[in-house]
Amino acid sequence: MPIPAFAFAISFAMPVLIGLGAAYGGWWLAGAPLYGWLVTSLADRLIGINEENADPNTPDARLIWHRVVTWAWVPLQIAAILGAIYAVSLSDHLAWWEAMILMMGLGIATGGIGITYAHELIHQKSWWERALGEVLLASVCYSPFTSEHLYNHHRYVGTPRDPVTARYNEGFWRFFPRAVIGTFTSAWQIDHQRLRARGLSPLSPRNPWWRYALSSGVFLAYAVAIGGWYALLLYIQQCYTAIQQLEAVNYVEHYGLTRKHLGNGKYEHTKPHHSWNGAQHMTNLYLINLQRHSDHHYKPDRRYPLLQTYDEEIAPQLPYGYPVMVFAALFPPAWFRMMNKRVKAWRRLHYPEITDWQPYKFGLTQMPR
């Protein structure tokens, strides 16, 4: 049986903590960052890992409450954003530095958790679940993630054509701007090609970028209307923090892992060993099994409570949960000491025939020697 749906709702504590920070300021502002990074990491240490797998053939009808959890996050996030903007704009109990901390904590929630829920929703077949996912992405001004993730990342992960696969020895602060720019440019190219294939121009109303711009514009307009440029800058800070959280997770999920080039621009099929796997129980509850990323890329249409975990021989394992790994990624020397030896062990295990990894390091294509 899948883990009960209510267990995955532990992330709902974040909007409550943000509300307390907005209402009272001071030490209450530390609640969201501490819960998102420290509490979950300590709980991982105490609870340990969970390697049990639910039956992947469990019908959707038995997962209704798990789906409700993903739907319920949407109004919570919107309320948290609108409430935080109101608090920093129209109340006088928060100093400017308190307002910045509040919006940073909000960005940790909207980026670390909100985009995780958005990721789950945009993978679904129903148009309205995809729409809910797009609303979450619009609230952090990162809607093109939808196009790039669904039509490029899943197809080209572990290859030079994927802007969010971190290369071996590429530090996060080099990766981050490349990933953000690559997400926007890749999404635009994808949507332009999809429109052209249907005989439509980029100015067509069916171009999703009109929808992306309008939905994000609503949040931007609200910030300006409530608090002017001050609120707008704080809202943009929230968006930046959220996007940084997302791309730090992308960095962790695929760092140094590449698919073997077969020649003529073709690569082997994506397998579980092309993503880092994490079995830390608390973080998997907090991030609705996002750490079971190896199975997500292997079976992208599988809902989060049914994602499988694997042992070391099938999928490479992260030494800690995402909160610790994301924090480590911000300090490249520490990250390299922790992860480069694991990447080398992964190469020896899965690709002993490849002796020259320089082309893969720099994201080039070349036949293995």
Coordinates of C-alpha atoms in Angstrom, one line a residue:
M1 CA 0.0 0.0 0.0
P2 CA 1.2 3.6 -0.6
I3 CA 2.1 5.7 2.4
P4 CA -1.1 7.5 3.6
A5 CA -1.8 10.8 1.9
F6 CA -1.8 12.8 5.2
A7 CA 1.8 11.9 5.8
F8 CA 2.8 13.8 2.7
A9 CA 1.0 16.9 3.9
I10 CA 3.8 17.8 6.4
S11 CA 4.9 20.5 4.0
F12 CA 1.7 22.4 4.8
A13 CA 3.4 23.6 7.9
M14 CA 5.4 26.0 5.7
P15 CA 2.6 28.4 4.9
V16 CA 1.6 28.4 8.5
L17 CA 5.2 29.4 9.5
I18 CA 5.3 32.1 6.9
G19 CA 2.0 33.5 8.2
L20 CA 3.4 33.6 11.7
G21 CA 6.5 35.4 10.4
A22 CA 4.4 37.9 8.6
A23 CA 2.2 38.6 11.6
Y24 CA 4.8 38.8 14.3
G25 CA 8.2 39.3 12.7
G26 CA 11.4 38.8 14.8
W27 CA 12.4 35.2 15.5
W28 CA 9.2 33.9 13.9
L29 CA 10.8 34.7 10.6
A30 CA 13.3 31.9 11.1
G31 CA 10.5 29.3 11.3
A32 CA 10.2 28.6 7.6
P33 CA 13.9 28.4 6.7
L34 CA 14.7 26.3 9.8
Y35 CA 11.8 23.9 9.1
G36 CA 12.7 23.6 5.4
W37 CA 16.4 23.0 5.9
L38 CA 17.2 22.0 9.4
V39 CA 14.2 20.2 10.9
T40 CA 13.8 17.9 7.9
S41 CA 17.5 17.1 7.8
L42 CA 17.5 16.2 11.5
A43 CA 14.4 14.1 11.1
D44 CA 16.1 12.3 8.2
R45 CA 19.0 11.5 10.5
L46 CA 16.7 10.2 13.3
I47 CA 14.1 8.3 11.1
G48 CA 16.5 7.0 8.5
I49 CA 15.7 5.7 5.1
N50 CA 12.6 4.1 3.7
E51 CA 13.2 1.5 0.9
E52 CA 9.7 0.1 0.8
N53 CA 7.9 0.3 -2.6
A54 CA 4.2 0.6 -3.1
D55 CA 2.6 -1.5 -5.9
P56 CA 3.2 0.6 -9.1
N57 CA 0.0 -0.8 -10.5
T58 CA -2.2 0.7 -7.8
P59 CA -5.2 2.3 -9.7
D60 CA -5.7 6.1 -9.6
A61 CA -9.0 5.6 -7.8
R62 CA -7.1 4.5 -4.7
L63 CA -4.9 7.6 -4.8
I64 CA -7.6 10.3 -4.7
W65 CA -6.4 11.7 -1.3
H66 CA -2.9 11.8 -2.5
R67 CA -4.1 13.9 -5.5
V68 CA -6.1 16.1 -3.1
V69 CA -2.8 16.9 -1.3
T70 CA -1.3 18.3 -4.5
W71 CA -4.5 20.3 -5.3
A72 CA -4.7 21.7 -1.8
W73 CA -1.2 23.2 -1.9
V74 CA -2.2 25.6 -4.7
P75 CA -4.6 27.9 -2.7
L76 CA -2.2 27.7 0.2
Q77 CA 0.7 29.0 -1.8
I78 CA -1.4 31.8 -3.5
A79 CA -2.7 32.9 0.0
A80 CA 0.9 32.9 1.4
I81 CA 2.2 35.0 -1.5
L82 CA -0.7 37.5 -1.4
G83 CA -0.6 37.7 2.4
A84 CA 3.2 38.2 2.5
I85 CA 3.0 41.0 0.0
Y86 CA 0.2 42.6 2.0
A87 CA 2.2 42.3 5.2
V88 CA 5.4 43.9 3.8
S89 CA 3.4 46.7 2.1
L90 CA 0.6 47.8 4.4
S91 CA 1.9 46.9 7.9
D92 CA 4.4 48.9 9.8
H93 CA 5.7 46.2 12.2
L94 CA 8.3 44.7 9.8
A95 CA 11.6 46.4 9.2
W96 CA 13.0 46.3 5.6
W97 CA 15.4 43.5 6.6
E98 CA 12.6 41.5 8.2
A99 CA 10.6 41.9 5.0
M100 CA 13.5 40.5 3.1
I101 CA 13.9 37.5 5.4
L102 CA 10.1 36.9 5.1
M103 CA 10.2 36.8 1.3
M104 CA 13.3 34.6 1.4
G105 CA 11.4 32.1 3.5
L106 CA 8.5 32.4 1.2
G107 CA 10.8 31.6 -1.8
I108 CA 12.1 28.5 0.0
A109 CA 8.5 27.4 0.3
T110 CA 7.4 28.3 -3.2
G111 CA 10.6 27.0 -4.9
G112 CA 11.4 24.0 -2.8
I113 CA 7.8 22.8 -2.2
G114 CA 5.6 24.7 -4.6
I115 CA 7.6 23.9 -7.7
T116 CA 7.7 20.3 -6.6
Y117 CA 3.9 20.2 -6.5
A118 CA 3.9 22.0 -9.8
H119 CA 6.2 19.4 -11.2
E120 CA 3.9 16.7 -10.2
L121 CA 0.8 18.4 -11.6
I122 CA 2.2 19.3 -15.0
H123 CA 3.0 15.7 -15.6
Q124 CA -0.6 14.7 -15.4
K125 CA -2.9 14.1 -18.3
S126 CA -5.9 16.2 -17.2
W127 CA -5.8 19.7 -18.5
W128 CA -6.9 21.2 -15.2
E129 CA -4.2 19.6 -13.1
R130 CA -1.7 20.9 -15.6
A131 CA -3.3 24.3 -15.2
L132 CA -2.9 24.2 -11.5
G133 CA 0.8 23.4 -12.0
E134 CA 1.2 26.4 -14.3
V135 CA -0.4 28.6 -11.7
L136 CA 2.2 27.6 -9.2
L137 CA 5.0 28.3 -11.7
A138 CA 3.4 31.6 -12.7
S139 CA 3.5 32.7 -9.1
V140 CA 7.3 32.6 -9.2
C141 CA 7.6 33.8 -12.8
Y142 CA 9.0 30.6 -14.1
S143 CA 6.2 29.3 -16.3
P144 CA 8.5 28.3 -19.2
F145 CA 9.7 25.5 -17.0
T146 CA 6.6 23.6 -18.1
S147 CA 7.6 23.5 -21.8
E148 CA 11.3 22.9 -21.2
H149 CA 10.8 20.2 -18.6
L150 CA 8.1 18.2 -20.4
Y151 CA 9.5 18.4 -23.9
N152 CA 13.3 18.8 -23.5
H153 CA 14.6 17.8 -20.1
H154 CA 12.9 14.3 -20.1
R155 CA 14.0 13.7 -23.6
Y156 CA 17.6 14.9 -23.3
V157 CA 18.5 14.5 -19.6
G158 CA 22.2 13.5 -19.3
T159 CA 23.1 15.0 -22.7
P160 CA 24.5 18.3 -23.8
R161 CA 21.1 19.3 -25.1
D162 CA 19.7 19.5 -21.5
P163 CA 20.4 22.9 -19.9
V164 CA 19.7 21.6 -16.4
T165 CA 22.0 18.6 -16.3
A166 CA 25.0 19.7 -14.3
R167 CA 28.4 18.7 -15.7
Y168 CA 31.1 17.0 -13.8
N169 CA 33.3 19.7 -12.0
E170 CA 30.7 22.4 -12.8
G171 CA 30.1 24.4 -9.7
F172 CA 26.5 25.5 -8.8
W173 CA 27.2 29.2 -9.4
R174 CA 28.4 28.5 -12.9
F175 CA 25.5 26.1 -13.5
F176 CA 22.7 28.4 -12.2
P177 CA 22.8 31.2 -14.8
R178 CA 23.3 28.6 -17.6
A179 CA 20.3 26.6 -16.4
V180 CA 18.0 29.6 -16.1
I181 CA 19.0 31.1 -19.5
G182 CA 18.8 27.6 -21.0
T183 CA 15.4 27.0 -19.6
F184 CA 13.9 30.1 -21.2
T185 CA 15.7 29.7 -24.6
S186 CA 15.0 26.0 -24.8
A187 CA 11.3 26.6 -23.9
W188 CA 10.9 29.3 -26.5
Q189 CA 12.5 27.1 -29.2
I190 CA 10.3 24.2 -28.3
D191 CA 7.1 26.2 -28.3
H192 CA 8.1 27.9 -31.6
Q193 CA 8.7 24.6 -33.3
R194 CA 5.5 23.1 -31.9
L195 CA 3.5 26.1 -33.3
R196 CA 5.3 26.0 -36.7
A197 CA 4.5 22.3 -37.0
R198 CA 0.8 23.2 -36.7
G199 CA 1.1 26.1 -39.2
L200 CA 0.9 28.8 -36.5
S201 CA 3.1 31.8 -35.9
P202 CA 4.5 32.9 -32.5
L203 CA 1.9 35.6 -32.4
S204 CA -0.9 33.0 -32.4
P205 CA -3.2 33.0 -29.3
R206 CA -2.2 29.3 -28.9
N207 CA 1.3 30.2 -28.0
P208 CA 1.6 29.3 -24.3
W209 CA 3.9 32.2 -23.7
W210 CA 0.9 34.5 -23.8
R211 CA -0.6 32.5 -21.0
Y212 CA 2.7 32.4 -19.2
A213 CA 3.1 36.2 -19.4
L214 CA -0.5 37.0 -18.4
S215 CA -0.5 34.7 -15.4
S216 CA 2.8 35.9 -14.0
G217 CA 1.7 39.5 -14.8
V218 CA -1.3 39.1 -12.4
F219 CA 1.0 38.5 -9.5
L220 CA 3.4 41.3 -10.5
A221 CA 0.5 43.7 -10.9
Y222 CA -0.8 42.8 -7.5
A223 CA 2.5 43.6 -5.9
V224 CA 2.7 47.0 -7.6
A225 CA -0.9 47.8 -6.7
I226 CA -0.5 46.9 -3.1
G227 CA 3.0 48.3 -2.3
G228 CA 4.5 49.9 -5.3
W229 CA 8.1 49.4 -6.3
Y230 CA 9.1 48.3 -2.8
A231 CA 6.6 45.4 -2.9
L232 CA 7.6 44.6 -6.4
L233 CA 11.3 44.3 -5.5
L234 CA 10.4 42.0 -2.6
Y235 CA 8.2 39.9 -4.8
I236 CA 11.0 39.5 -7.3
Q237 CA 13.3 38.5 -4.5
Q238 CA 10.9 35.8 -3.7
C239 CA 10.9 34.6 -7.3
Y240 CA 14.7 34.6 -7.4
T241 CA 14.9 32.5 -4.2
A242 CA 12.3 30.1 -5.6
I243 CA 14.1 29.7 -8.9
Q244 CA 17.4 29.2 -7.2
Q245 CA 15.9 26.5 -5.0
L246 CA 14.6 24.7 -8.0
E247 CA 17.8 24.9 -10.0
A248 CA 19.8 23.8 -7.0
V249 CA 17.6 20.7 -6.8
N250 CA 18.1 20.1 -10.6
Y251 CA 21.8 20.5 -9.9
V252 CA 21.7 17.8 -7.2
E253 CA 19.5 15.4 -9.2
H254 CA 21.8 14.9 -12.2
Y255 CA 25.3 16.2 -11.3
G256 CA 28.0 14.5 -13.3
L257 CA 25.7 11.7 -14.7
T258 CA 25.6 11.3 -18.5
R259 CA 24.0 8.9 -21.0
K260 CA 26.3 7.1 -23.3
H261 CA 26.6 8.6 -26.7
L262 CA 25.9 6.0 -29.4
G263 CA 27.0 8.1 -32.4
N264 CA 25.2 10.2 -34.9
G265 CA 23.8 12.4 -32.2
K266 CA 22.0 9.5 -30.5
Y267 CA 22.1 8.4 -26.9
E268 CA 21.1 5.4 -24.9
H269 CA 17.6 5.3 -23.4
T270 CA 17.2 6.9 -20.0
K271 CA 17.5 4.4 -17.2
P272 CA 17.4 4.6 -13.3
H273 CA 21.1 5.1 -13.1
H274 CA 21.0 8.4 -14.9
S275 CA 19.6 10.3 -11.8
W276 CA 20.6 10.4 -8.2
N277 CA 18.3 8.6 -5.9
G278 CA 17.5 9.4 -2.3
A279 CA 15.7 7.2 0.2
Q280 CA 15.7 9.6 3.2
H281 CA 12.2 9.2 4.6
M282 CA 11.4 12.6 6.1
T283 CA 12.5 14.5 3.0
N284 CA 10.6 12.2 0.7
L285 CA 7.5 13.0 2.7
Y286 CA 8.3 16.7 2.7
L287 CA 8.9 16.7 -1.1
I288 CA 6.3 14.1 -2.1
N289 CA 8.9 11.5 -3.1
L290 CA 10.9 13.9 -5.4
Q291 CA 14.1 12.2 -4.2
R292 CA 12.9 9.0 -6.0
H293 CA 14.0 10.8 -9.1
S294 CA 15.6 7.8 -10.7
D295 CA 12.2 6.2 -11.1
H296 CA 10.5 9.4 -12.2
H297 CA 12.8 9.7 -15.2
Y298 CA 12.4 6.0 -15.9
K299 CA 8.6 6.2 -15.6
P300 CA 7.6 9.9 -16.0
D301 CA 3.8 9.2 -15.8
R302 CA 4.0 7.4 -12.5
R303 CA 2.3 9.4 -9.7
Y304 CA 4.4 10.4 -6.7
P305 CA 3.1 7.8 -4.1
L306 CA 4.0 5.0 -6.4
L307 CA 7.5 6.0 -7.3
Q308 CA 10.0 3.2 -6.7
T309 CA 13.3 3.4 -4.9
Y310 CA 16.4 1.4 -6.0
D311 CA 19.6 0.0 -4.4
E312 CA 23.1 1.3 -5.2
E313 CA 23.7 -1.1 -8.0
I314 CA 20.7 0.1 -10.0
A315 CA 20.7 3.8 -9.1
P316 CA 23.4 6.0 -7.5
Q317 CA 22.5 7.1 -4.0
L318 CA 22.8 10.5 -2.4
P319 CA 24.5 10.5 1.0
Y320 CA 22.0 13.0 2.5
G321 CA 18.6 14.3 1.8
Y322 CA 17.9 17.2 -0.6
P323 CA 18.1 20.0 2.1
V324 CA 21.6 19.1 3.0
M325 CA 22.7 18.4 -0.5
V326 CA 21.2 21.7 -1.8
F327 CA 23.1 23.6 1.0
A328 CA 26.3 21.8 0.1
A329 CA 25.9 22.7 -3.5
L330 CA 26.1 26.4 -2.7
F331 CA 29.8 25.7 -1.7
P332 CA 31.4 24.1 -4.7
P333 CA 34.7 23.0 -3.0
A334 CA 32.7 21.1 -0.3
W335 CA 30.4 19.7 -3.0
F336 CA 33.2 18.4 -5.1
R337 CA 34.8 16.7 -2.2
M338 CA 31.5 15.0 -1.4
M339 CA 30.3 14.1 -4.8
N340 CA 33.2 13.7 -7.3
K341 CA 34.3 10.4 -5.8
R342 CA 30.7 9.1 -6.1
V343 CA 30.6 10.2 -9.8
K344 CA 33.8 8.3 -10.4
A345 CA 32.5 5.2 -8.7
W346 CA 29.3 5.4 -10.8
R347 CA 31.4 5.6 -14.0
R348 CA 33.4 2.5 -13.0
L349 CA 30.2 0.6 -12.2
H350 CA 28.1 1.5 -15.2
Y351 CA 30.6 2.4 -18.0
P352 CA 33.9 0.6 -17.4
E353 CA 34.5 0.6 -21.1
I354 CA 34.8 4.5 -21.2
T355 CA 38.3 5.6 -20.3
D356 CA 38.2 9.2 -21.6
W357 CA 35.5 11.2 -19.8
Q358 CA 36.8 14.6 -20.9
P359 CA 34.2 15.0 -23.7
Y360 CA 31.4 14.3 -21.2
K361 CA 32.9 16.7 -18.7
F362 CA 32.5 19.6 -21.0
G363 CA 29.2 18.5 -22.4
L364 CA 30.5 17.5 -25.9
T365 CA 29.5 14.4 -27.8
Q366 CA 32.0 11.8 -28.8
M367 CA 32.0 8.0 -29.2
P368 CA 33.4 6.2 -26.1
R369 CA 36.9 5.0 -26.5

